[in-house]
Every structure is written in C-alpha cells, then in structure tokens.
PDB file of C-alpha atoms in Angstrom:
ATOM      1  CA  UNK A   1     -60.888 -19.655-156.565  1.00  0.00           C
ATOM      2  CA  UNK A   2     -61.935 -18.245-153.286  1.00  0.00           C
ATOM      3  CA  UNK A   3     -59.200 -15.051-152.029  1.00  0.00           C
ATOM      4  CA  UNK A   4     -58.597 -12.016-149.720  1.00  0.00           C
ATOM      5  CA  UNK A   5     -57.154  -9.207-150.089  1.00  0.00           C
ATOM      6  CA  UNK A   6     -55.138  -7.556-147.717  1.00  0.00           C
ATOM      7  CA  UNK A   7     -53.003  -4.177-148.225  1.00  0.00           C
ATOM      8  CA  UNK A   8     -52.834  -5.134-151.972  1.00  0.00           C
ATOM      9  CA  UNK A   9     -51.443  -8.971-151.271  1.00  0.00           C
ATOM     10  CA  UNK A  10     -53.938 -11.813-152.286  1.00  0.00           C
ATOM     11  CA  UNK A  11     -54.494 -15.012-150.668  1.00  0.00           C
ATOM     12  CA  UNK A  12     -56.237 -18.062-152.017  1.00  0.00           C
ATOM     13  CA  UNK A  13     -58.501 -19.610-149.382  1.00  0.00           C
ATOM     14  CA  UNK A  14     -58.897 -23.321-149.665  1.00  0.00           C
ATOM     15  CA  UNK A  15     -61.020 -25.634-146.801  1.00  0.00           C
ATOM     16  CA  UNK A  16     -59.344 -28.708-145.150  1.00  0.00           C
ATOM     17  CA  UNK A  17     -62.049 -30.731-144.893  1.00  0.00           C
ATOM     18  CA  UNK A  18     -59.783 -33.472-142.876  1.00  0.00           C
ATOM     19  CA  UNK A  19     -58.883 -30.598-140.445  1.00  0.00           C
ATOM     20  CA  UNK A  20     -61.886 -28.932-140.778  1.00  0.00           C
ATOM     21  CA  UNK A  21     -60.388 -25.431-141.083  1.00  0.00           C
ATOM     22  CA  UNK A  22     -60.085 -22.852-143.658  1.00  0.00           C
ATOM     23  CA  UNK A  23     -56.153 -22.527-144.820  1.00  0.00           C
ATOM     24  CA  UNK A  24     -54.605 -19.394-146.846  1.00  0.00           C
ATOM     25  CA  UNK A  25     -51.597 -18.547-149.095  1.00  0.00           C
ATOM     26  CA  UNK A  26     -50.280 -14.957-150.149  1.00  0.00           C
ATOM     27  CA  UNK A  27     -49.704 -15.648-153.906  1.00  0.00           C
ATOM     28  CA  UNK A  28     -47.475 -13.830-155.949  1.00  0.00           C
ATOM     29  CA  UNK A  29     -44.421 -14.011-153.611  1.00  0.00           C
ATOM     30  CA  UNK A  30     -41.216 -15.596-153.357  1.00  0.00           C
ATOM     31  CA  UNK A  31     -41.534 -16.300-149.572  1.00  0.00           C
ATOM     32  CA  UNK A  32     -44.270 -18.557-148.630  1.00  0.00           C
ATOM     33  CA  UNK A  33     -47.233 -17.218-146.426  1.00  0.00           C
ATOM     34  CA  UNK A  34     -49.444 -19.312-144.965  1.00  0.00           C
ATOM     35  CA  UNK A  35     -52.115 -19.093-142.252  1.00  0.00           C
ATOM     36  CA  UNK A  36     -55.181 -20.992-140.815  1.00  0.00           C
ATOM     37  CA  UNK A  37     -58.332 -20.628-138.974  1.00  0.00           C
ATOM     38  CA  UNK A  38     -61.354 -22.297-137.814  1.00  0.00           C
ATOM     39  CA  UNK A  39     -64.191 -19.678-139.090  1.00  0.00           C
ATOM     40  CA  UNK A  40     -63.845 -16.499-141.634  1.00  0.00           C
ATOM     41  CA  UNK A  41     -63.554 -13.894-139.226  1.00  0.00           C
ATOM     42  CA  UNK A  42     -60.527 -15.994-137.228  1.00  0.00           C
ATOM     43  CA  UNK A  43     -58.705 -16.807-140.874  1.00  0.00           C
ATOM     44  CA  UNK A  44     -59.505 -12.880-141.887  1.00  0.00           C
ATOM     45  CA  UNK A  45     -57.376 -12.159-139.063  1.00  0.00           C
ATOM     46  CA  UNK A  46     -54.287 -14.553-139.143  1.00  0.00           C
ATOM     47  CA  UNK A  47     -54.217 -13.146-142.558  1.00  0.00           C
ATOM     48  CA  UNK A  48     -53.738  -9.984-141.666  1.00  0.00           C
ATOM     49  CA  UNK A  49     -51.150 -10.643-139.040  1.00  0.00           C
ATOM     50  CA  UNK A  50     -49.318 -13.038-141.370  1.00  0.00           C
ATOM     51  CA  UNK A  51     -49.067  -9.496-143.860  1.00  0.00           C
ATOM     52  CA  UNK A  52     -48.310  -7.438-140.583  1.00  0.00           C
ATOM     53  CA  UNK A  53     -45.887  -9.593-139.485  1.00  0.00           C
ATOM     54  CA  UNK A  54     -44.252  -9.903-143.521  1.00  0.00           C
ATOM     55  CA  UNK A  55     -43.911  -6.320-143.487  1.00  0.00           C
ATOM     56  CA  UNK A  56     -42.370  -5.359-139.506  1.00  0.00           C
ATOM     57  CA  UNK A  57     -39.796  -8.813-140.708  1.00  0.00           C
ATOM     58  CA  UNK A  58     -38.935  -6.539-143.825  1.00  0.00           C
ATOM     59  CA  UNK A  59     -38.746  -3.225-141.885  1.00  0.00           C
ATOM     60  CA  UNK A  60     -36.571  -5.017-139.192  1.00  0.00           C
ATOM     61  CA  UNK A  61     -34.413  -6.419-141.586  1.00  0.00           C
ATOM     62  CA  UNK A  62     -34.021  -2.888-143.600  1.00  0.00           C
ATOM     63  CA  UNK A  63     -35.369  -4.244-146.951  1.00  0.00           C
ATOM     64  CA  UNK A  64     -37.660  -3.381-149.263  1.00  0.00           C
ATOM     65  CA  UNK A  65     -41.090  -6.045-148.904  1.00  0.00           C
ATOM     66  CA  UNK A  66     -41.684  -7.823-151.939  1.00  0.00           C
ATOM     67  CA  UNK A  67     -44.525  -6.898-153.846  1.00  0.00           C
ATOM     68  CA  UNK A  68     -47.493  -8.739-155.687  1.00  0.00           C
ATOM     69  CA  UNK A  69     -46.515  -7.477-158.806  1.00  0.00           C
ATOM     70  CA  UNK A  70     -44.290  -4.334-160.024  1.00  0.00           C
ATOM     71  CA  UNK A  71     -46.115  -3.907-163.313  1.00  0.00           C
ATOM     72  CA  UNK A  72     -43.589  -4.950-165.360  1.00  0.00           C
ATOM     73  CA  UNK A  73     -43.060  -8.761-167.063  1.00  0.00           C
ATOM     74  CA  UNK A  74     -40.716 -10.161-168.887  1.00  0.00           C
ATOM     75  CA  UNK A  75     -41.882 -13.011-171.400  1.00  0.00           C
ATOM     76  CA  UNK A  76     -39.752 -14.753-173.520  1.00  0.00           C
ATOM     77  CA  UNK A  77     -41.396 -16.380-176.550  1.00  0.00           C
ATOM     78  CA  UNK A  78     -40.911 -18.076-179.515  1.00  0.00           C
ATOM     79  CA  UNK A  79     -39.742 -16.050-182.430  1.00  0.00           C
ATOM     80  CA  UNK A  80     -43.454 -17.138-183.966  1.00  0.00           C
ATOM     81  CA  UNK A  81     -45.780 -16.036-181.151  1.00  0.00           C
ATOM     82  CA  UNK A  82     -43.632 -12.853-181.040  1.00  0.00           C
ATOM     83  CA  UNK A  83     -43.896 -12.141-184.398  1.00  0.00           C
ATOM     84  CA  UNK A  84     -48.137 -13.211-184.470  1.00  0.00           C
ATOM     85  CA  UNK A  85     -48.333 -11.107-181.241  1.00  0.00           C
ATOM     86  CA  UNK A  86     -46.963  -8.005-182.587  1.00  0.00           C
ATOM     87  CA  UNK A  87     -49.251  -8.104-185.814  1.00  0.00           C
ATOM     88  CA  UNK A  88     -52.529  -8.818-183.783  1.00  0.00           C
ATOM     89  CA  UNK A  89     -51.225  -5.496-181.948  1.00  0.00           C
ATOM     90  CA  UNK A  90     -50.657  -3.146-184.325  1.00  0.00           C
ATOM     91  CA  UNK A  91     -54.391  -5.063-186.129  1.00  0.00           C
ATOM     92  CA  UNK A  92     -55.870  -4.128-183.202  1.00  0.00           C
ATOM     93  CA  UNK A  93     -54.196  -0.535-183.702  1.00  0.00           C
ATOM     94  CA  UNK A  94     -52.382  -0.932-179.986  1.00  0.00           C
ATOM     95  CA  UNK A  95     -49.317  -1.019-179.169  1.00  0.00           C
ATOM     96  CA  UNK A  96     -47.481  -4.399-178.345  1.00  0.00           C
ATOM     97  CA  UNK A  97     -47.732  -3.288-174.520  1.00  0.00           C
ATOM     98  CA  UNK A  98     -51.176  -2.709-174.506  1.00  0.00           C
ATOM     99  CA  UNK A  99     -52.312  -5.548-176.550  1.00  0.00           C
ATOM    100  CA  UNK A 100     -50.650  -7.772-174.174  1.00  0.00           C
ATOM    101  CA  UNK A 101     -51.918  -6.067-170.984  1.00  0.00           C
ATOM    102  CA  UNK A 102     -55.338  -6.932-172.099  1.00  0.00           C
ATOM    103  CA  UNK A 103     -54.897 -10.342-173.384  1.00  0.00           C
ATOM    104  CA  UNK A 104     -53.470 -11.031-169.615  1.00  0.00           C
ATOM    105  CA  UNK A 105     -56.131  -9.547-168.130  1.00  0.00           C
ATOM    106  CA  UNK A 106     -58.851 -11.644-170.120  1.00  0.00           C
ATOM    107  CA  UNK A 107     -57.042 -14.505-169.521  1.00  0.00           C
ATOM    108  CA  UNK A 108     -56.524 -13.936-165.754  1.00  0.00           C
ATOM    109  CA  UNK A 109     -60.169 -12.994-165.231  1.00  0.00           C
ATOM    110  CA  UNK A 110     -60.977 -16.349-167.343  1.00  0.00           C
ATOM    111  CA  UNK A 111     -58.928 -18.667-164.522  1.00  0.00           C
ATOM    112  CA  UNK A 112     -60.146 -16.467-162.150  1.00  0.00           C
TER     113      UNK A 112
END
C-alpha cells in the first residue's frame, strides 16, 4: 500500500490508470477525504490542503478534529479468544494491554 503522511493523518495513494492520475484517501476517519492530482508533487499538495482545509472546517465549526487514532480500542471477542488471549499474555509475562498492542502492531506492519 502506497501512503502519505500529513500532520499525523495517512492517506493511501492509489493510480487511476483510466484517468491517468494519482487519487488519495485520509484513512482512519469518519468523514471521507479525498483528493487527486496529475504528478506527486501536485497530489502532495491537494493532500495537504484537503488536511488544511479538515482542520480550519473543524476550527470554524468550534469542534474538536477527529483524530487517526486516540490510542485506545475497544474489541469485543468471543469468550474463547478472550480467555486464549489473556493466557498467551500473562505466558508471555505482559500484561493483556501490552500483549495486544504488539500483536496489532505485527499484524498491521504484516498488511502493511
């Protein structure tokens, strides 16, 4: 998966080769944000004022912007995987938390 990064918001970059352009989506949002351009540099930039733009909308509108991610998640499981989890956890002498922050983070750096 190709991506930017802009002030801590990701975008997946994908090329249209019937349009011939490159196309981008902030991911981890509730909103959708997309952009376009015809080279790097120009999708680089519609990127950025797609973000700019996100955040003066949020400021205008007194809210807080969304974020990528807070940190926390909530999962909800079968009683099974719970239970597996947790002793794989305390195997690994770790708490639940951080046997589960890791497992995410192998597994996101797997797909990514």
């Amino acid at each position: 998966m190709n991506t930017m990064t802009y002030k801590n918001y990701l975008a997946r970059i994908e090329f249209d080769e019937r349009d011939n352009i490159f196309v981008g989506r902030v991911l981890g949002l509730r909103c959708i944000i997309s952009f376009h351009g015809e080279t790097v540099s120009e999708l680089r930039h519609e990127f950025e004022v797609a973000i700019d733009d996100f955040l003066e909308d949020c400021k205008a509108q007194g809210i807080a912007p969304e974020k990528p991610a807070s940190g926390k998640l909530m999962l909800r499981v079968p009683p099974e995987t719970h239970g597996a989890a947790l002793v794989a956890a305390q195997a690994a002498g770790k708490s639940l938390n951080q046997w589960a922050s890791e497992v995410l983070q192998s597994a996101a750096s797997a797909a990514a």
